[in-house]
mmCIF file of C-alpha atoms in Angstrom:
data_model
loop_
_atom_site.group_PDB
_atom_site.id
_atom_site.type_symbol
_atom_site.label_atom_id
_atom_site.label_comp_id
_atom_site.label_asym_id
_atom_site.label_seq_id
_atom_site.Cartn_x
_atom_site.Cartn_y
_atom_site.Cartn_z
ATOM 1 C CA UNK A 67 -56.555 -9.479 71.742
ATOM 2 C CA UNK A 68 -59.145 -12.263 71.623
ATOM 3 C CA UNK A 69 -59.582 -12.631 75.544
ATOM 4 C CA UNK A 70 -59.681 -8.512 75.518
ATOM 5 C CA UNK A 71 -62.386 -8.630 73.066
ATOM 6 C CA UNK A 72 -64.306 -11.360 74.702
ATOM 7 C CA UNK A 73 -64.073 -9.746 78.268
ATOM 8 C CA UNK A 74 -65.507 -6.629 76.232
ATOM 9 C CA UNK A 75 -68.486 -8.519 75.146
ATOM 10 C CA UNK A 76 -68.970 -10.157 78.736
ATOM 11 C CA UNK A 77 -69.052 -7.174 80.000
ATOM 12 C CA UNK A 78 -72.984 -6.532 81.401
ATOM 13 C CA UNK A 79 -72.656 -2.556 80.027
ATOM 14 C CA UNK A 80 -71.467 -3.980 76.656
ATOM 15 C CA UNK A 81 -74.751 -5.492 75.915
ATOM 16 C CA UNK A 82 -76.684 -2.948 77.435
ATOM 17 C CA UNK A 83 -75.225 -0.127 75.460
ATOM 18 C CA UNK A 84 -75.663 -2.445 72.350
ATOM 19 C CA UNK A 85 -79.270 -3.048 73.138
ATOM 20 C CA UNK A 86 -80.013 0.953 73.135
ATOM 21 C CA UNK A 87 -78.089 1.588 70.119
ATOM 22 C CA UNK A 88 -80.365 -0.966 68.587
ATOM 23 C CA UNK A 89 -83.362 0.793 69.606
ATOM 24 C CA UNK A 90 -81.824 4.388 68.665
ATOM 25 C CA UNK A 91 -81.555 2.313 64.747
ATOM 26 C CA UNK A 92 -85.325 0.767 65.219
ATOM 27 C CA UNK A 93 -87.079 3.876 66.234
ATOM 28 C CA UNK A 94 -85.409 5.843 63.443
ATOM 29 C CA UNK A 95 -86.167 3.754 61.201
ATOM 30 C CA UNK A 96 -90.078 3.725 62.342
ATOM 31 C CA UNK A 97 -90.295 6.820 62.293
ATOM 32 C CA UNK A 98 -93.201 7.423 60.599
ATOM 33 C CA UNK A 99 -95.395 5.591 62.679
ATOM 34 C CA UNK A 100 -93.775 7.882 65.742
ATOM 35 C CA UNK A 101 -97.254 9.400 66.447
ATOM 36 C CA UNK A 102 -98.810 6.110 66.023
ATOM 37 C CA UNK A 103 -96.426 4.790 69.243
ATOM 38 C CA UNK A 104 -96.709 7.300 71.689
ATOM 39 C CA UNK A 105 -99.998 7.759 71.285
ATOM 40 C CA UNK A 106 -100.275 4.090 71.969
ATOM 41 C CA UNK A 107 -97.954 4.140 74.805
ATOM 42 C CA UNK A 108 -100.189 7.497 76.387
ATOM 43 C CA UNK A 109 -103.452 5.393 76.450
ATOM 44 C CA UNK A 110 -102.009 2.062 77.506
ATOM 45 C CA UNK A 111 -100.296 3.495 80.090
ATOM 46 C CA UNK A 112 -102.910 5.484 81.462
ATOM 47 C CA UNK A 113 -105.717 2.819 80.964
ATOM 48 C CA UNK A 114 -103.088 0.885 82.712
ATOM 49 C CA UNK A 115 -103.178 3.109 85.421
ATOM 50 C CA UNK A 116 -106.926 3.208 85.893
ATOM 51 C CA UNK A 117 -107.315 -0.912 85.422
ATOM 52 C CA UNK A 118 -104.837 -1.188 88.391
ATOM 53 C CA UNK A 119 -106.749 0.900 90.251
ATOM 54 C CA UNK A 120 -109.911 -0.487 89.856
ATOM 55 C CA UNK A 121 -108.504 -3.957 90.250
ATOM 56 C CA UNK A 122 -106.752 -2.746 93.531
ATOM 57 C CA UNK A 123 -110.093 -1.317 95.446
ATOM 58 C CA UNK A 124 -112.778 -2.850 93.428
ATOM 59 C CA UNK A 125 -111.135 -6.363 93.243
ATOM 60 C CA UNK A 126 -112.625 -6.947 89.523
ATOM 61 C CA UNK A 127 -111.424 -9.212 86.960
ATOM 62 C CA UNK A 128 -108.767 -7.827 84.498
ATOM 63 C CA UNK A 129 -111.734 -8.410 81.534
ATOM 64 C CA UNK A 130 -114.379 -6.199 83.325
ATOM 65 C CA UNK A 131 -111.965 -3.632 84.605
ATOM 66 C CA UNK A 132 -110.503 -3.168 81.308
ATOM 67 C CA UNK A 133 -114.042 -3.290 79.435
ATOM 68 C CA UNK A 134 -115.531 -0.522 82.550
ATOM 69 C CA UNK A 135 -111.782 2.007 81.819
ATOM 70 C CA UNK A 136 -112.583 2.118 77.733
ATOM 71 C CA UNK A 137 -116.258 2.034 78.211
ATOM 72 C CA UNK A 138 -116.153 5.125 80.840
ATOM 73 C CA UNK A 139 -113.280 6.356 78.385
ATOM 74 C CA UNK A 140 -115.836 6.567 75.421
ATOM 75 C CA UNK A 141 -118.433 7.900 77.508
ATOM 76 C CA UNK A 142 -116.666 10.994 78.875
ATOM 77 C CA UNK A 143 -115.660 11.430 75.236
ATOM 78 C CA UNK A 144 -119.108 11.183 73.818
ATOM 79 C CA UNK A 145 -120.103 13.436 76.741
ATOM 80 C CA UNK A 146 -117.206 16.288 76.256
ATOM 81 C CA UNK A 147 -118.414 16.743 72.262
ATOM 82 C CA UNK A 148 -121.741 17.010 73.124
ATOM 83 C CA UNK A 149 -120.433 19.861 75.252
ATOM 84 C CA UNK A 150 -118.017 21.708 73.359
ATOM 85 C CA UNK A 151 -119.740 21.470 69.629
ATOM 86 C CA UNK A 152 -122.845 23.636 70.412
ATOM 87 C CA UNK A 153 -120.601 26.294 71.955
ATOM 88 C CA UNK A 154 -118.153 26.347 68.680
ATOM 89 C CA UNK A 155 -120.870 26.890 66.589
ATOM 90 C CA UNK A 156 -122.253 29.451 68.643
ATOM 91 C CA UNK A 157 -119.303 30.919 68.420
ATOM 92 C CA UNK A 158 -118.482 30.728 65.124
ATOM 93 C CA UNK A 159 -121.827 32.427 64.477
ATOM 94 C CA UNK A 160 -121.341 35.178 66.664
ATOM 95 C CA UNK A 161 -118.434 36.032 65.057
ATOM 96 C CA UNK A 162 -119.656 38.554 62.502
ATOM 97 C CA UNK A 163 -121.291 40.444 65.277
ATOM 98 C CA UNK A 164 -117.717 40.158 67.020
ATOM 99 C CA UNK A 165 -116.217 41.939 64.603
ATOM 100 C CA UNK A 166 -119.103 44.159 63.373
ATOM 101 C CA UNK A 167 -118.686 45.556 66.615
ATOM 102 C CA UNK A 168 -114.983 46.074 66.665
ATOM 103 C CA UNK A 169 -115.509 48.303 63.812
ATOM 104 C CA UNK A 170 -117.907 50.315 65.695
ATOM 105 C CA UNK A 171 -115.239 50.743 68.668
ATOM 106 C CA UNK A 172 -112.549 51.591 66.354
ATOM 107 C CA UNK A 173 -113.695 53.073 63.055
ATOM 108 C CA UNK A 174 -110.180 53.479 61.445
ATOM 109 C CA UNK A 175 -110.228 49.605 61.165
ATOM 110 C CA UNK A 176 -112.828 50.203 58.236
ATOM 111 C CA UNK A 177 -110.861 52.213 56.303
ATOM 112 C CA UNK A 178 -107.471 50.651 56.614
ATOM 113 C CA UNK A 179 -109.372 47.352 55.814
ATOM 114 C CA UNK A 180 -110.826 48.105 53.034
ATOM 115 C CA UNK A 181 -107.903 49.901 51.078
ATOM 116 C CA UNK A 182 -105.738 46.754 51.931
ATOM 117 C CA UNK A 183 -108.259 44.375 50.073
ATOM 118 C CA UNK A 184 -108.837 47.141 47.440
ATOM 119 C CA UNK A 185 -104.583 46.878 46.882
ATOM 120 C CA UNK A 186 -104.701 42.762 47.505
ATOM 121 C CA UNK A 187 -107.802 42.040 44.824
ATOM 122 C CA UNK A 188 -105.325 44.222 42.157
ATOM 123 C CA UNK A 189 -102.252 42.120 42.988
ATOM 124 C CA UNK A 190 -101.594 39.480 40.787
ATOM 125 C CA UNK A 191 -99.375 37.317 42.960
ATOM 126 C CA UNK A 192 -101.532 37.598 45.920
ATOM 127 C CA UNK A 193 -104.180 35.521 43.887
ATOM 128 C CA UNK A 194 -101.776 33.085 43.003
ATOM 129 C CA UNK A 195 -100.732 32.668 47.040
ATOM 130 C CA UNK A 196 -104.380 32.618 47.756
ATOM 131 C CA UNK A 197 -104.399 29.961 45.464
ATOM 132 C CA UNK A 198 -101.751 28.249 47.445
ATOM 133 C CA UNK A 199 -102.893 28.679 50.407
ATOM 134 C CA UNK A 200 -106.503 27.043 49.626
ATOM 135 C CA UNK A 201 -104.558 24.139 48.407
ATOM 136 C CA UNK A 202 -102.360 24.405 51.306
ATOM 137 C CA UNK A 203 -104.996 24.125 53.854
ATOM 138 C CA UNK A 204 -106.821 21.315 51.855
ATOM 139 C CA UNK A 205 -103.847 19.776 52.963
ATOM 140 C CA UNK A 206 -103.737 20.468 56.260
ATOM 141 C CA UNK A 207 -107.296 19.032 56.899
ATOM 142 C CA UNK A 208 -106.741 15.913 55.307
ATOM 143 C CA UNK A 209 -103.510 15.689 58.002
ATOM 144 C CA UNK A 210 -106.311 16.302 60.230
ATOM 145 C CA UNK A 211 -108.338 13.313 59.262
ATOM 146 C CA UNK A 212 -105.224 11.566 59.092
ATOM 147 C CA UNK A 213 -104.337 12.210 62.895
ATOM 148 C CA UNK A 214 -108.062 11.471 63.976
ATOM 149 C CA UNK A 215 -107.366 8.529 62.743
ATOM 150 C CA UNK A 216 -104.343 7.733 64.355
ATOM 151 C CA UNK A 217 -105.773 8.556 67.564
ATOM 152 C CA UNK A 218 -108.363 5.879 66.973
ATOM 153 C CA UNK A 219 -105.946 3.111 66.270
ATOM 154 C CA UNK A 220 -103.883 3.908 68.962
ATOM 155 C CA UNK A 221 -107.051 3.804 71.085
ATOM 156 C CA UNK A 222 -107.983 0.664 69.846
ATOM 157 C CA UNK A 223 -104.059 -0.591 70.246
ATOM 158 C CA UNK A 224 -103.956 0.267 73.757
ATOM 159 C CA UNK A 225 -107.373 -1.548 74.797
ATOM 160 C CA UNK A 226 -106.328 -4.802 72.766
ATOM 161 C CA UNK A 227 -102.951 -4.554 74.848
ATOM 162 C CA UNK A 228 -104.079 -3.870 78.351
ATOM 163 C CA UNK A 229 -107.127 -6.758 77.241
ATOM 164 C CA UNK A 230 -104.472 -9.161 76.761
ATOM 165 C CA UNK A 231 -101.801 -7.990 78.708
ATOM 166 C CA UNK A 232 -101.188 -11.727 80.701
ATOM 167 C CA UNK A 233 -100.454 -13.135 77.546
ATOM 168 C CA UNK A 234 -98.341 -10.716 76.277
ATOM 169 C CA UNK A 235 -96.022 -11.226 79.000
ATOM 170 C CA UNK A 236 -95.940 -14.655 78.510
ATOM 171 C CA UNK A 237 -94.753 -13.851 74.487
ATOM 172 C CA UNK A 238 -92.408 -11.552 75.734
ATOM 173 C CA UNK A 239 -90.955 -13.689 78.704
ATOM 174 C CA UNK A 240 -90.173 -16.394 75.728
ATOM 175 C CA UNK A 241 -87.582 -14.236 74.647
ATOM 176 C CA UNK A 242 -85.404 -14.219 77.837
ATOM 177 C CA UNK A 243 -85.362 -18.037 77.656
ATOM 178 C CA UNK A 244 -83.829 -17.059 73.845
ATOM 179 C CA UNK A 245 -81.049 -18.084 72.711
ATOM 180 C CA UNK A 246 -80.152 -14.222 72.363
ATOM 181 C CA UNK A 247 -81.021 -13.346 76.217
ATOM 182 C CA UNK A 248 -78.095 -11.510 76.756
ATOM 183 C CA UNK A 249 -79.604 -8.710 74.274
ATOM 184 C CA UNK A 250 -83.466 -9.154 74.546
ATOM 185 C CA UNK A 251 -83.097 -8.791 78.400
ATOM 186 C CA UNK A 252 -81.456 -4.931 78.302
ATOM 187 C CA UNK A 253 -83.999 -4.525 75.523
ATOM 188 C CA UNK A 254 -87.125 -5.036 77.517
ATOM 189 C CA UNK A 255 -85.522 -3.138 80.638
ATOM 190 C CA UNK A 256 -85.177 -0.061 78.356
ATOM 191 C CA UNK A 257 -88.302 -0.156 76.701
ATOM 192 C CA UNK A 258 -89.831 -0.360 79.933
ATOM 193 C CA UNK A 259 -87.567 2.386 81.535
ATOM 194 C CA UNK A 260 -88.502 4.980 78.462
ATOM 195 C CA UNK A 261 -92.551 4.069 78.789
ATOM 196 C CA UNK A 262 -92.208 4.608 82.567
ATOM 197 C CA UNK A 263 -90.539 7.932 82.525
ATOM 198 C CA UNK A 264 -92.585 8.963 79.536
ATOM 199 C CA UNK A 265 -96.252 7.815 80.887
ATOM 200 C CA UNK A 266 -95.032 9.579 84.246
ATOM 201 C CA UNK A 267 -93.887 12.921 82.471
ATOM 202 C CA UNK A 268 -97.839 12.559 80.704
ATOM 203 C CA UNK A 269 -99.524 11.413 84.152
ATOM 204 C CA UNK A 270 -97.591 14.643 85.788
ATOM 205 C CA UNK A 271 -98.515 16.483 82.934
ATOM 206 C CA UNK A 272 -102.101 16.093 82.508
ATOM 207 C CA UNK A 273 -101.942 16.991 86.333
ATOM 208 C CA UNK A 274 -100.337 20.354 86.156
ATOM 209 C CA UNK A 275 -102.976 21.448 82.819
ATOM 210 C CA UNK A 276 -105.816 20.543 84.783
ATOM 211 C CA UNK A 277 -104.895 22.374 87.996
ATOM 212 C CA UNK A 278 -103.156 25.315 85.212
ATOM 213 C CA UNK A 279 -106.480 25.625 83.106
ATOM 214 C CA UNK A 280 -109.037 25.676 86.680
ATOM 215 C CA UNK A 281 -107.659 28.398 87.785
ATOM 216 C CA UNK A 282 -107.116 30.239 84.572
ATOM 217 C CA UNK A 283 -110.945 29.707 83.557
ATOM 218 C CA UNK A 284 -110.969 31.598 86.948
ATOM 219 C CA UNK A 285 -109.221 34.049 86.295
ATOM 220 C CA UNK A 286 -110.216 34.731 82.918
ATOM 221 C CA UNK A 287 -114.128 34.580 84.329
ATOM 222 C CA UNK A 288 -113.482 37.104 86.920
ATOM 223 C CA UNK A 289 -111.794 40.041 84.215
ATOM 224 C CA UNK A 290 -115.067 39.464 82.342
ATOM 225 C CA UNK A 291 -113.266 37.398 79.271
ATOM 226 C CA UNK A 292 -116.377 35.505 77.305
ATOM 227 C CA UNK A 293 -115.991 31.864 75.362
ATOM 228 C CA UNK A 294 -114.450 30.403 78.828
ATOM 229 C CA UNK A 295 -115.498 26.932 77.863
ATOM 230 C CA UNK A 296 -112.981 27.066 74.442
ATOM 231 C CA UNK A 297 -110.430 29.367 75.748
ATOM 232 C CA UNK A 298 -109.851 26.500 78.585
ATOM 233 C CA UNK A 299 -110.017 23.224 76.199
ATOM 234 C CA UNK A 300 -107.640 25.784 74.444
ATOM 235 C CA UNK A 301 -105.292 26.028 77.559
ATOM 236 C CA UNK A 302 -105.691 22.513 78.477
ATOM 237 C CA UNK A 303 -104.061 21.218 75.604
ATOM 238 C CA UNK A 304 -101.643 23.817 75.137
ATOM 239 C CA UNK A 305 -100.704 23.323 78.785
ATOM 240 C CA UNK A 306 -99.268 19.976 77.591
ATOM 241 C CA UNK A 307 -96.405 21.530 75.634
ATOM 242 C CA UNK A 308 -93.696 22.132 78.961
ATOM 243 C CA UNK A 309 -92.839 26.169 79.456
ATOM 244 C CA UNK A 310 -93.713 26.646 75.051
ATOM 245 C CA UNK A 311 -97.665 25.890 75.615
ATOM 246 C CA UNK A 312 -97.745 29.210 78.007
ATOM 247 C CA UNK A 313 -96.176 31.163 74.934
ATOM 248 C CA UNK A 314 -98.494 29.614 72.737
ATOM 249 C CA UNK A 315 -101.926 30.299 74.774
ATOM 250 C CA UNK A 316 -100.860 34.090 74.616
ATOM 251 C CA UNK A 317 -101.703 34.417 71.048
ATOM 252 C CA UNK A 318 -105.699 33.837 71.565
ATOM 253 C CA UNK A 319 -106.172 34.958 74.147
ATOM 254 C CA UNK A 320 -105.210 38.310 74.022
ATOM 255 C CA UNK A 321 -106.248 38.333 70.297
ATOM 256 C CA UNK A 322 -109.850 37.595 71.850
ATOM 257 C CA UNK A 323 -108.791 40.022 75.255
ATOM 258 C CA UNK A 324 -108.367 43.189 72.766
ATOM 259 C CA UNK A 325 -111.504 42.422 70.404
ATOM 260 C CA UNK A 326 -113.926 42.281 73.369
ATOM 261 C CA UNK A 327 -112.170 45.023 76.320
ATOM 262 C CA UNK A 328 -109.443 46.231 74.230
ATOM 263 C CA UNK A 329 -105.695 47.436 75.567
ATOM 264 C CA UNK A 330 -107.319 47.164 79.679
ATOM 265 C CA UNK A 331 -107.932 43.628 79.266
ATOM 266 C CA UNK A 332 -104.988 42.339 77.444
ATOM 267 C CA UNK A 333 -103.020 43.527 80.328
ATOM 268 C CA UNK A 334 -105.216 41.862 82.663
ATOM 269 C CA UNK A 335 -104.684 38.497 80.489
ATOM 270 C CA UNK A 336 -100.622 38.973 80.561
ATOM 271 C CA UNK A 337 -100.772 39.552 84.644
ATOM 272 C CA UNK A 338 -102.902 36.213 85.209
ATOM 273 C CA UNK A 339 -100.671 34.254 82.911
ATOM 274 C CA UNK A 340 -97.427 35.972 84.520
ATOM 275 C CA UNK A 341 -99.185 34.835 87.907
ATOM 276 C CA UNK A 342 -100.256 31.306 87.099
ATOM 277 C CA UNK A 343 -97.177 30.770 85.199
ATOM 278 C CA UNK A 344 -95.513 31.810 88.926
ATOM 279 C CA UNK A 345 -96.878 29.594 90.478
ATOM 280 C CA UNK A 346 -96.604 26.960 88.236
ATOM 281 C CA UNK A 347 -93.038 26.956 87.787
ATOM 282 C CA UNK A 348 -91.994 27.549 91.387
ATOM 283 C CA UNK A 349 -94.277 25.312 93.332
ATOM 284 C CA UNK A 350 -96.571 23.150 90.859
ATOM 285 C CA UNK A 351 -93.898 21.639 88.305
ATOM 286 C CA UNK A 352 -91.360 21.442 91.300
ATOM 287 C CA UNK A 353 -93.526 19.726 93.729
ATOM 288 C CA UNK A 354 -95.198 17.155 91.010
ATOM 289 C CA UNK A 355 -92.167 16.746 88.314
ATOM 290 C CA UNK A 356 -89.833 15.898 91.082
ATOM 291 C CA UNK A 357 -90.418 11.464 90.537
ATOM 292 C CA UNK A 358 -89.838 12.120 86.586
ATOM 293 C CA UNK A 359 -87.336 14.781 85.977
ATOM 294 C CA UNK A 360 -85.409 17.530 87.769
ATOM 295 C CA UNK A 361 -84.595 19.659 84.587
ATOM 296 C CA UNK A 362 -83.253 23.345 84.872
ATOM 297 C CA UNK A 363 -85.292 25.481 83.188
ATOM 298 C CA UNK A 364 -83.010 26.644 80.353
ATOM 299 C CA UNK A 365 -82.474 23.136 79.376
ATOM 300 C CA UNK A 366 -85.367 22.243 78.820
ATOM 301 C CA UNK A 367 -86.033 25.390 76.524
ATOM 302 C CA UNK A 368 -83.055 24.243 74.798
ATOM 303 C CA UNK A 369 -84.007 20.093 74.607
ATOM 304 C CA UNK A 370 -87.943 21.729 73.410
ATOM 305 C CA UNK A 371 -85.951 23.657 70.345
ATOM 306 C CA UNK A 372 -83.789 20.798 69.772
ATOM 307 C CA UNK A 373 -86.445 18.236 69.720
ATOM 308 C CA UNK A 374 -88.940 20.341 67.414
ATOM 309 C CA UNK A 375 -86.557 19.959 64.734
ATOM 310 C CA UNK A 376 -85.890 16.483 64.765
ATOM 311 C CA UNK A 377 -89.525 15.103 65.993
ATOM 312 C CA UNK A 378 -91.530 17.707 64.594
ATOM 313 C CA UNK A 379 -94.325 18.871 66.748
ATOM 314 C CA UNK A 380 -94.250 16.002 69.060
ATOM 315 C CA UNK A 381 -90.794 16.848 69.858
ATOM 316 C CA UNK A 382 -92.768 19.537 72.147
ATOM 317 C CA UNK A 383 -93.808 16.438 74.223
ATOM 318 C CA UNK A 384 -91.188 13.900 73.844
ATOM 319 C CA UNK A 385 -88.018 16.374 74.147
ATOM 320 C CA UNK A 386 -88.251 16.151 77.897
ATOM 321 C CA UNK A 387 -89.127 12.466 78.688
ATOM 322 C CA UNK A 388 -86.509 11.442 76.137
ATOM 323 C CA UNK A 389 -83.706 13.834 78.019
ATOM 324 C CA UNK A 390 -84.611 11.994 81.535
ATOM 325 C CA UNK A 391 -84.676 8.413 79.451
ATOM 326 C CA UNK A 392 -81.461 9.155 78.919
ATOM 327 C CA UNK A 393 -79.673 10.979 82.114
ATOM 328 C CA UNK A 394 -81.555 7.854 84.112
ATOM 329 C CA UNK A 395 -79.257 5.555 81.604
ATOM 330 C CA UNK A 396 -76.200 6.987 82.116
ATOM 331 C CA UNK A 397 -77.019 7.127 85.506
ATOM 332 C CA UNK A 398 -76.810 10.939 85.909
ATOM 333 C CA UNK A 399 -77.723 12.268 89.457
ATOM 334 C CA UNK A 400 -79.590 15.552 89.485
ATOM 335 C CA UNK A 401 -80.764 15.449 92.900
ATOM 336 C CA UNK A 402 -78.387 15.139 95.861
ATOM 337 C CA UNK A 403 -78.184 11.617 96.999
ATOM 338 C CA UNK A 404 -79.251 11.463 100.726
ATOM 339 C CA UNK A 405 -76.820 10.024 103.063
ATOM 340 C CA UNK A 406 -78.723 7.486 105.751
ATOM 341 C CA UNK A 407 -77.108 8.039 109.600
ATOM 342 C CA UNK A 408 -75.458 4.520 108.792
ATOM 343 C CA UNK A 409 -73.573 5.996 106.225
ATOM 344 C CA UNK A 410 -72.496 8.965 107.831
ATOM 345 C CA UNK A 411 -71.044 6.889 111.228
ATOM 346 C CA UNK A 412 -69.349 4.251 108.672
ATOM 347 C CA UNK A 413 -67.361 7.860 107.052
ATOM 348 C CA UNK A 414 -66.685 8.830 110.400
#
């Protein structure tokens, strides 16, 4: 029993199952700092990315390159806001007119709105849900400031990281010399296995919105649709949610398609999205997800459902990463493994 068990514990996929079980207890029990990580592990992998790159044509030192990514990082920030708050005010002020001139287009709107807030104002427990609500959405915005924040730290996280990167794989090469090697080892591999998968699922990602939302604002500028600027931050973003964020994006902008061209143009909106949608899921998302997953479609519905519930809204981004994480572990093969000529004559 005794040379069973300790052949079991030899055993290289012993250790390595151990070591992810470990990590399926730490990151549950962490939890709450889950946004914290991955937005952490989004910016240092992608400043990452662009500090190789530099390093690779430019041939700077790691300090500079790393001190030109976050600088240029900022900048384009800085930049973007600069852009996008004088339009959101605009808008937001034009927004009276908006629907001062819905009224005009469909004049039953006037009366049905103003019996319903004749009935609400006499309703007792629509008050006391008003009240609710206000409190409710106090709430919500000081979740707001709270994730703002978050995004800083993890900012700041990620450019202290890739700063000191050399020495932090000095620190972490310490612990294979442990005296617990056997488990730090498989613990490092899968750490790094997960932040691969996961920065290339992003990378791929961020890819796929950008090419998604060009040709949308496109699209959406040659039906005659107005506010392009926010209805494309709008579709960037949502773009990042796989298959869900097309869903999503429906909801404004065919909201804004009826109030400015009515029935016509919401039609107009469903066709483009039907069409870019097309062509994202048979030739973009093939063509580009084909390094970091090879999902069918209906299971990744499923793992986006799934993942909701148990991460919350960043289940809508981690679902899919997490479900290649773990097929690449178990070593599931989705695509066909191609058999070299060598191969073939040693079967023969």
């Amino acid at each position: 029993m005794i040379e069973i068990l300790k052949r079991w514990w030899q055993n290289p996929l012993t250790t390595y199952y151990l070591a992810l079980v470990l990590l399926i207890i730490i990151a549950w029990e962490v939890r709450d700092f889950l946004s914290l990580t991955l937005f952490t592990i989004i910016f240092i992998y992608l400043g990452n990315a662009a500090i190789m790159g530099i390093e690779r044509h430019v041939h700077l030192h790691h300090l500079w390159s790393t001190l030109l990514v976050y600088i240029l990082f900022l900048g384009i920030l800085v930049a973007a806001f600069g852009q996008i708050i004088p339009p959101l005010v605009s808008e937001a002020s034009s927004l009276p007119h908006t629907l001062d001139a819905l009224i005009k287009t469909y004049p039953q709107l006037e009366t049905s709105v103003t019996k319903l807030v004749k009935n609400l104002s006499q309703n007792a427990s629509v008050i006391s849900n008003g009240k609710m609500l206000f409190t409710s959405g106090i709430g919500k915005l000081s979740r707001l400031s709270s994730g703002v924040e978050t995004v800083v730290l993890a900012f700041f996280f990620s450019f202290i990281f890739n700063l000191t990167k050399n020495q932090l794989k000095t620190f972490a090469h310490a612990f294979t010399r442990s005296r617990f090697a056997g488990l730090f080892v498989p613990m490092g591999e899968l750490i790094l296995k997960f932040v691969h998968i996961f920065g290339t699922v992003i990378e791929t990602q961020l890819v796929i919105c950008t090419i998604n939302t060009l040709l949308m604002v496109l699209g959406l500028w040659a039906i005659g649709m107005p506010s392009l600027l926010i209805l494309g931050i709008l579709v960037f973003f949502l773009g990042l949610i796989p298959v869900a964020g097309v869903l999503i994006s429906l909801i404004p902008l065919t909201a804004v398609a009826f109030i400015t061209g009515g029935l016509i143009r919401v039609l107009a909106v469903l066709v483009l999205v039907i069409l870019i949608h097309m062509f994202e899921s048979y030739f973009l998302h093939p063509r580009l997800m084909a390094n970091a997953t090879n999902l069918p479609i209906f299971v990744t519905f499923i793992t986006l459902i799934v993942s909701e519930r148990i991460f919350g809204a960043w289940g809508l981004l981690v679902g899919v990463p997490l479900v290649a994480f773990f097929l690449d572990v178990f070593d599931v093969q989705l695509k066909p493994k191609r058999i070299t000529s060598e191969e073939l004559a040693d079967k023969k």
